[in-house]
Amino acid sequence: MAGVQVANVSRSFGAHKALDDVSIDFADGGFYALLGPSGSGKTTLLRQIAGFDFPDAGRIAIGGESVERVPVEKRRIGMVFQNYALFPNMSVADNVAFGLSVRGEPKATIATEVQRALDLVQLGKLGGRKPHQLSGGQRQRVALARAIVTKPRVLLLDEPLGALDKALRVDMQIELKRIQREIGITTIFVTHDQEEALTMSDRIGILRDGRLVQEGPPEEIYDRPQSEFAATFLGDANIFRGDATGSGIRLPDGTTIAASTGASVPAGAKASCAVRPERIRISTGAAKPDAGNANTLKGQVSRRIFAGNNSTYFVDRDGQTLKVIVQNTGAERLAEGQPVVLSWSPDSTVLIAA
Amino acid sequence: MADLLAIGSRRGLRPALPLLLPAYLWLTVAIFLPLSAMVFFSFMTDLPLAGKEWSFTLGNYAAFFSQSLYSTLLFASLRLGLEVTLWCIVIGYPAAYVLAKVLKGRSREAIFLLVILPFWSNGLVRIFSWAMVLREGGILDTALNAVLPFKINIDLMYSYPAVIIGLVHSYVPYMVLTCYLTLQAIDDSLIEAGRSLGASRRQVLWRVIIPLSMPGLIAGSALIFVPVVGSFMEPRILGGRTGTFYGTVIEDQFVAVFNWPLGAALSFILLAVVLIILALAAPVLRRAA
């Protein structure tokens, strides 16, 4: 097993820059999510690491060994495809055995290894079935068993759960994470599902238009996004734009918002603030000012969406609609049209350089 | 497919009848009736034309077994069918692969057109144009001698290779089309999956692509083998004296000797042999597919 280093990798298709000077270090044994909207270059990056495509510039190393010109079959990687890509003409066991068999391993070794891999994904008894006799989740497990049975240095997953329904997807997320921990393999996971990225990975890299926007542990990206894009793509955020004051920003109408996390922006420069909807308190009257709710704004409820354990309020304020998520604790529910006061702490406010 | 059939049987056959009827009426009129007439002829001593005397006989079938010439020619024709089919695979499969997996868009359409072009030209014109190319002093001979520093003599006309060339030219589009269809249905990610598991391009070809395109190879082979075994036009024109095959003998009975009963009997023996071969091959082919 090994870490993966991607350094200054660029790749263009015609005039389109699919990857633009991307550098990421994937540490040995980590679980990484590459997150981004479609067309952001996340799959292109995965294909460069896999070796299906070679970068125009930059370096890719697996376990310290440069591989950017090594074809895929010599890279010793395991890959799980979005549509599973199981060989329809082979049984489940033969699918899993494929990688060992092309390597010319002895039959007895293959049989034991295949059984072990199938047991690991809890499909030990289904070796004789054909792929078309399996459910989506089972095919997914076969694809995973097939990818790890060869003991690859890196496991690459291309939106592996995209074709599964919601409940099954959550099961598979847990399952995938368990298996990854059990064999301790460096795993790189491409997804456009931010929730999946947050719950599964040790680190997340957010891509946009072929560039790496931000990279770090999920908590760090969520709590301290470095750009409006990162703030709004990973989770929800209310964005305020104004001029930096040194300790926050001043909105065009003169209101100041204090921010104690995020970038340091020189006073007078353009800047924005991001606040997560669940960090904002909503009340009908003015709350007692204290350090915990130093930022206050007045507004009016325009819509409320009830979602069981929580409610989302949309609050109109000076032409901007703010989003507030409140846990349903049985307290009074606010009616649409009601004037409200929003308050939140400067600690929950992230300053972002424009 | 299984689902569709299941739906069909649940609703019963009746609603489907109006859809089936035209095709089956046509088949009955156009194939079944003339073919039955031929079966009838094959048991007659002579054609009942111009008030000639005739009676029923098994003699036409007996002729096949009493004269070794017919079985020798049948074996020659089966060998011809096998060789032409093999050449069609060797030539057609790689072309189908490139069409299905390498070329995209406009260039694919253009190359496709070239492949099916033989279908659009008249068979006789096709064969005679080969005669122009292959004969001594023909296009191939002249061109090679113009390029090569030494004198060579290309006279493929009226030879076994000429027959093969003509037949392969006529039938290779079938192989390209059937293989193209199965190859195109193979998801590219299967090829990528194979390579990600450490298989070289060659291993992926033998273990993934060829097994998955077997239905196309088999369909193409059947489409080519059967008519080639009975072919007469290419052997006659391009093969000359060496071009005597089972198909040309049958043609002679109908066209030259005017012994329709013998020609019909020989045709049905060919049909039986081909069916037996396909039946024997079926279990093997089914496993392969």
Short mmCIF file of C-alpha atoms in Angstrom, two decimals, chain B:
data_model
loop_
_atom_site.label_atom_id
_atom_site.label_comp_id
_atom_site.label_asym_id
_atom_site.label_seq_id
_atom_site.Cartn_x
_atom_site.Cartn_y
_atom_site.Cartn_z
CA MET B 1 -35.73 -9.62 -23.54
CA ALA B 2 -37.05 -12.24 -21.14
CA ASP B 3 -39.29 -9.59 -19.65
CA LEU B 4 -40.71 -8.70 -23.05
CA LEU B 5 -41.47 -12.33 -23.78
CA ALA B 6 -43.12 -12.70 -20.42
CA ILE B 7 -45.38 -9.74 -21.13
CA GLY B 8 -46.21 -11.18 -24.54
CA SER B 9 -47.26 -14.55 -23.19
CA ARG B 10 -49.30 -12.99 -20.40
CA ARG B 11 -51.39 -11.08 -22.91
CA GLY B 12 -51.75 -14.09 -25.17
CA LEU B 13 -50.83 -14.43 -28.80
CA ARG B 14 -54.08 -13.13 -30.23
CA PRO B 15 -53.31 -9.37 -30.20
CA ALA B 16 -49.99 -10.16 -31.88
CA LEU B 17 -51.55 -12.04 -34.78
CA PRO B 18 -52.20 -9.04 -37.06
CA LEU B 19 -48.52 -8.19 -36.66
CA LEU B 20 -47.33 -11.71 -37.46
CA LEU B 21 -49.72 -12.52 -40.27
CA PRO B 22 -48.24 -10.49 -43.17
CA ALA B 23 -44.77 -11.93 -42.64
CA TYR B 24 -46.00 -15.50 -42.34
CA LEU B 25 -48.36 -15.24 -45.28
CA TRP B 26 -45.51 -13.95 -47.37
CA LEU B 27 -43.17 -16.68 -46.15
CA THR B 28 -45.79 -19.31 -46.96
CA VAL B 29 -46.36 -18.05 -50.45
CA ALA B 30 -42.83 -17.10 -51.33
CA ILE B 31 -40.81 -19.83 -49.72
CA PHE B 32 -42.88 -22.68 -48.50
CA LEU B 33 -44.87 -23.31 -51.70
CA PRO B 34 -41.95 -23.23 -54.17
CA LEU B 35 -39.84 -25.24 -51.77
CA SER B 36 -42.55 -27.87 -51.44
CA ALA B 37 -42.71 -28.02 -55.20
CA MET B 38 -38.98 -28.63 -55.22
CA VAL B 39 -39.32 -31.44 -52.68
CA PHE B 40 -41.92 -32.95 -55.00
CA PHE B 41 -39.62 -32.60 -58.04
CA SER B 42 -36.74 -34.24 -56.22
CA PHE B 43 -38.67 -37.51 -56.12
CA MET B 44 -39.58 -37.50 -59.84
CA THR B 45 -37.87 -39.27 -62.68
CA ASP B 46 -38.38 -36.37 -65.04
CA LEU B 47 -40.04 -32.99 -65.29
CA PRO B 48 -43.74 -33.28 -66.20
CA LEU B 49 -43.29 -30.78 -69.01
CA ALA B 50 -44.33 -31.24 -72.65
CA GLY B 51 -46.30 -34.34 -71.71
CA LYS B 52 -43.22 -36.34 -70.75
CA GLU B 53 -43.74 -39.56 -68.84
CA TRP B 54 -42.72 -39.47 -65.16
CA SER B 55 -42.97 -41.52 -62.01
CA PHE B 56 -41.81 -41.32 -58.42
CA THR B 57 -38.28 -42.45 -57.61
CA LEU B 58 -35.57 -42.27 -54.99
CA GLY B 59 -32.99 -42.43 -57.75
CA ASN B 60 -32.04 -38.76 -57.55
CA TYR B 61 -31.01 -39.18 -53.91
CA ALA B 62 -29.39 -42.51 -54.66
CA ALA B 63 -27.28 -40.80 -57.32
CA PHE B 64 -25.58 -38.74 -54.64
CA PHE B 65 -24.52 -41.85 -52.77
CA SER B 66 -23.63 -43.99 -55.77
CA GLN B 67 -21.32 -41.47 -57.42
CA SER B 68 -18.38 -40.34 -55.31
CA LEU B 69 -18.11 -37.18 -57.44
CA TYR B 70 -20.98 -35.54 -55.58
CA SER B 71 -19.68 -36.17 -52.10
CA THR B 72 -16.18 -35.12 -53.17
CA LEU B 73 -17.62 -31.86 -54.47
CA LEU B 74 -19.68 -31.43 -51.33
CA PHE B 75 -16.56 -31.77 -49.21
CA ALA B 76 -14.75 -29.28 -51.44
CA SER B 77 -17.66 -26.87 -50.96
CA LEU B 78 -17.71 -27.34 -47.19
CA ARG B 79 -13.97 -26.66 -47.13
CA LEU B 80 -14.53 -23.58 -49.25
CA GLY B 81 -17.22 -22.40 -46.84
CA LEU B 82 -14.91 -22.95 -43.89
CA GLU B 83 -11.99 -21.14 -45.49
CA VAL B 84 -14.07 -18.18 -46.64
CA THR B 85 -15.65 -17.91 -43.17
CA LEU B 86 -12.23 -17.94 -41.51
CA TRP B 87 -10.89 -15.27 -43.86
CA CYS B 88 -14.00 -13.18 -43.22
CA ILE B 89 -13.32 -13.42 -39.46
CA VAL B 90 -9.65 -12.55 -39.90
CA ILE B 91 -10.46 -9.56 -42.09
CA GLY B 92 -13.84 -8.51 -40.74
CA TYR B 93 -13.39 -8.76 -36.98
CA PRO B 94 -10.53 -6.25 -36.66
CA ALA B 95 -12.41 -3.85 -38.92
CA ALA B 96 -15.53 -4.24 -36.80
CA TYR B 97 -13.45 -3.62 -33.67
CA VAL B 98 -12.01 -0.39 -35.04
CA LEU B 99 -15.45 0.75 -36.19
CA ALA B 100 -17.06 0.00 -32.85
CA LYS B 101 -14.35 0.99 -30.40
CA VAL B 102 -11.84 3.32 -32.02
CA LEU B 103 -13.59 5.52 -34.56
CA LYS B 104 -16.22 8.03 -33.51
CA GLY B 105 -18.65 10.26 -35.36
CA ARG B 106 -18.01 11.27 -38.94
CA SER B 107 -15.05 9.03 -39.67
CA ARG B 108 -17.02 6.03 -38.43
CA GLU B 109 -19.85 6.79 -40.85
CA ALA B 110 -17.43 7.13 -43.75
CA ILE B 111 -15.64 3.87 -43.04
CA PHE B 112 -18.96 2.14 -42.48
CA LEU B 113 -20.08 3.21 -45.92
CA LEU B 114 -16.99 1.62 -47.46
CA VAL B 115 -17.74 -1.63 -45.66
CA ILE B 116 -21.30 -1.94 -46.88
CA LEU B 117 -20.54 -0.65 -50.37
CA PRO B 118 -20.31 -4.22 -51.81
CA PHE B 119 -23.99 -4.65 -50.87
CA TRP B 120 -24.93 -1.82 -53.18
CA SER B 121 -23.14 -3.05 -56.26
CA ASN B 122 -24.41 -5.78 -58.50
CA GLY B 123 -22.95 -9.19 -57.71
CA LEU B 124 -21.99 -9.96 -61.29
CA VAL B 125 -20.31 -6.57 -61.74
CA ARG B 126 -18.37 -7.23 -58.54
CA ILE B 127 -17.16 -10.58 -59.74
CA PHE B 128 -16.24 -9.45 -63.23
CA SER B 129 -14.32 -6.51 -61.83
CA TRP B 130 -12.28 -9.02 -59.84
CA ALA B 131 -11.64 -10.85 -63.09
CA MET B 132 -10.17 -7.65 -64.48
CA VAL B 133 -7.89 -7.33 -61.47
CA LEU B 134 -6.74 -10.92 -61.12
CA ARG B 135 -6.06 -12.09 -64.67
CA GLU B 136 -2.63 -12.18 -66.28
CA GLY B 137 -1.90 -8.74 -67.68
CA GLY B 138 -4.70 -7.48 -65.47
CA ILE B 139 -4.63 -4.59 -63.06
CA LEU B 140 -2.82 -6.40 -60.21
CA ASP B 141 -0.25 -7.97 -62.54
CA THR B 142 0.48 -4.70 -64.37
CA ALA B 143 0.65 -2.64 -61.19
CA LEU B 144 3.00 -5.02 -59.37
CA ASN B 145 5.29 -5.32 -62.36
CA ALA B 146 5.40 -1.56 -62.70
CA VAL B 147 6.59 -1.20 -59.10
CA LEU B 148 8.78 -4.26 -58.61
CA PRO B 149 12.25 -4.34 -60.17
CA PHE B 150 11.94 -7.99 -61.20
CA LYS B 151 9.41 -9.65 -63.39
CA ILE B 152 6.67 -11.60 -61.67
CA ASN B 153 3.74 -13.29 -63.19
CA ILE B 154 0.45 -12.81 -61.39
CA ASP B 155 -2.25 -14.91 -62.85
CA LEU B 156 -4.72 -15.70 -60.13
CA MET B 157 -7.61 -15.91 -62.52
CA TYR B 158 -9.30 -19.33 -62.78
CA SER B 159 -7.78 -20.59 -59.54
CA TYR B 160 -8.93 -21.56 -56.06
CA PRO B 161 -7.48 -18.36 -54.51
CA ALA B 162 -9.48 -16.29 -56.99
CA VAL B 163 -12.68 -17.98 -55.84
CA ILE B 164 -11.75 -17.33 -52.20
CA ILE B 165 -10.97 -13.67 -52.94
CA GLY B 166 -14.26 -13.14 -54.74
CA LEU B 167 -16.32 -14.85 -52.04
CA VAL B 168 -14.57 -13.13 -49.15
CA HIS B 169 -15.17 -9.81 -50.86
CA SER B 170 -18.87 -10.57 -51.22
CA TYR B 171 -19.42 -11.87 -47.71
CA VAL B 172 -17.06 -9.95 -45.42
CA PRO B 173 -19.64 -7.17 -44.80
CA TYR B 174 -21.86 -9.69 -43.00
CA MET B 175 -19.06 -10.44 -40.56
CA VAL B 176 -18.25 -6.76 -40.07
CA LEU B 177 -21.89 -5.89 -39.40
CA THR B 178 -22.69 -8.71 -36.98
CA CYS B 179 -19.43 -8.26 -35.07
CA TYR B 180 -19.81 -4.50 -35.05
CA LEU B 181 -23.21 -4.84 -33.39
CA THR B 182 -21.96 -7.10 -30.59
CA LEU B 183 -18.74 -5.15 -30.11
CA GLN B 184 -20.60 -1.88 -29.85
CA ALA B 185 -22.77 -3.35 -27.11
CA ILE B 186 -19.68 -4.05 -24.99
CA ASP B 187 -19.32 -1.27 -22.44
CA ASP B 188 -15.94 0.46 -22.65
CA SER B 189 -15.72 0.32 -18.89
CA LEU B 190 -15.42 -3.49 -19.11
CA ILE B 191 -12.22 -3.03 -21.10
CA GLU B 192 -10.99 -0.46 -18.60
CA ALA B 193 -11.93 -2.75 -15.71
CA GLY B 194 -9.89 -5.56 -17.27
CA ARG B 195 -6.86 -3.34 -17.65
CA SER B 196 -7.20 -1.90 -14.14
CA LEU B 197 -6.99 -5.48 -12.89
CA GLY B 198 -3.59 -5.87 -14.53
CA ALA B 199 -4.58 -7.48 -17.83
CA SER B 200 -2.62 -6.43 -20.91
CA ARG B 201 -4.52 -5.29 -23.99
CA ARG B 202 -4.06 -8.76 -25.47
CA GLN B 203 -5.41 -10.48 -22.35
CA VAL B 204 -8.40 -8.16 -22.33
CA LEU B 205 -9.01 -9.04 -25.99
CA TRP B 206 -8.93 -12.81 -25.42
CA ARG B 207 -10.67 -12.96 -22.08
CA VAL B 208 -13.23 -10.18 -22.30
CA ILE B 209 -13.81 -8.80 -25.78
CA ILE B 210 -13.76 -11.98 -27.88
CA PRO B 211 -15.96 -14.01 -25.50
CA LEU B 212 -18.46 -11.15 -25.33
CA SER B 213 -18.53 -10.73 -29.11
CA MET B 214 -18.96 -14.48 -29.72
CA PRO B 215 -22.67 -14.12 -30.60
CA GLY B 216 -21.71 -11.76 -33.42
CA LEU B 217 -18.92 -14.03 -34.65
CA ILE B 218 -21.28 -17.01 -34.65
CA ALA B 219 -24.10 -15.17 -36.38
CA GLY B 220 -21.70 -13.81 -38.99
CA SER B 221 -20.16 -17.23 -39.56
CA ALA B 222 -23.55 -18.86 -40.05
CA LEU B 223 -24.64 -16.09 -42.42
CA ILE B 224 -21.49 -16.63 -44.48
CA PHE B 225 -20.89 -20.38 -44.26
CA VAL B 226 -24.33 -21.48 -45.44
CA PRO B 227 -24.54 -19.49 -48.69
CA VAL B 228 -20.86 -20.00 -49.52
CA VAL B 229 -21.23 -23.78 -49.41
CA GLY B 230 -23.94 -23.51 -52.06
CA SER B 231 -22.34 -20.68 -54.03
CA PHE B 232 -21.98 -21.06 -57.80
CA MET B 233 -21.49 -17.63 -59.33
CA GLU B 234 -18.07 -16.81 -57.92
CA PRO B 235 -16.68 -20.36 -58.45
CA ARG B 236 -17.91 -20.42 -62.02
CA ILE B 237 -16.64 -17.00 -63.12
CA LEU B 238 -13.46 -16.69 -61.08
CA GLY B 239 -12.61 -20.36 -60.75
CA GLY B 240 -13.01 -21.46 -64.37
CA ARG B 241 -12.14 -25.14 -64.71
CA THR B 242 -10.96 -25.33 -61.06
CA GLY B 243 -14.21 -23.76 -59.97
CA THR B 244 -16.37 -26.83 -60.00
CA PHE B 245 -18.11 -27.05 -56.66
CA TYR B 246 -21.28 -28.54 -55.31
CA GLY B 247 -23.17 -25.32 -56.02
CA THR B 248 -22.08 -25.18 -59.65
CA VAL B 249 -23.19 -28.77 -60.18
CA ILE B 250 -26.64 -27.94 -58.83
CA GLU B 251 -26.76 -24.89 -61.06
CA ASP B 252 -25.82 -27.07 -64.05
CA GLN B 253 -28.74 -29.41 -63.35
CA PHE B 254 -31.17 -26.53 -63.44
CA VAL B 255 -29.68 -24.37 -66.16
CA ALA B 256 -27.62 -26.54 -68.51
CA VAL B 257 -28.64 -30.19 -68.20
CA PHE B 258 -32.22 -29.34 -67.34
CA ASN B 259 -32.39 -32.19 -64.85
CA TRP B 260 -34.42 -30.39 -62.21
CA PRO B 261 -35.18 -33.49 -60.13
CA LEU B 262 -31.48 -34.26 -59.62
CA GLY B 263 -30.72 -30.59 -58.93
CA ALA B 264 -33.51 -30.45 -56.35
CA ALA B 265 -32.35 -33.65 -54.67
CA LEU B 266 -28.76 -32.38 -54.50
CA SER B 267 -30.04 -29.10 -53.00
CA PHE B 268 -31.94 -30.89 -50.27
CA ILE B 269 -28.96 -33.07 -49.45
CA LEU B 270 -26.92 -29.88 -49.06
CA LEU B 271 -29.61 -28.39 -46.86
CA ALA B 272 -29.63 -31.53 -44.71
CA VAL B 273 -25.83 -31.56 -44.39
CA VAL B 274 -25.73 -27.89 -43.43
CA LEU B 275 -28.48 -28.40 -40.86
CA ILE B 276 -26.65 -31.40 -39.40
CA ILE B 277 -23.43 -29.38 -39.16
CA LEU B 278 -25.22 -26.49 -37.44
CA ALA B 279 -26.99 -28.89 -35.08
CA LEU B 280 -23.74 -30.61 -34.15
CA ALA B 281 -22.06 -27.27 -33.62
CA ALA B 282 -24.94 -25.81 -31.60
CA PRO B 283 -23.94 -27.09 -28.13
CA VAL B 284 -20.36 -25.92 -28.62
CA LEU B 285 -21.48 -22.57 -29.96
CA ARG B 286 -24.02 -22.08 -27.20
CA ARG B 287 -21.32 -22.63 -24.60
CA ALA B 288 -19.06 -20.19 -26.39
CA ALA B 289 -21.78 -17.58 -26.60
#
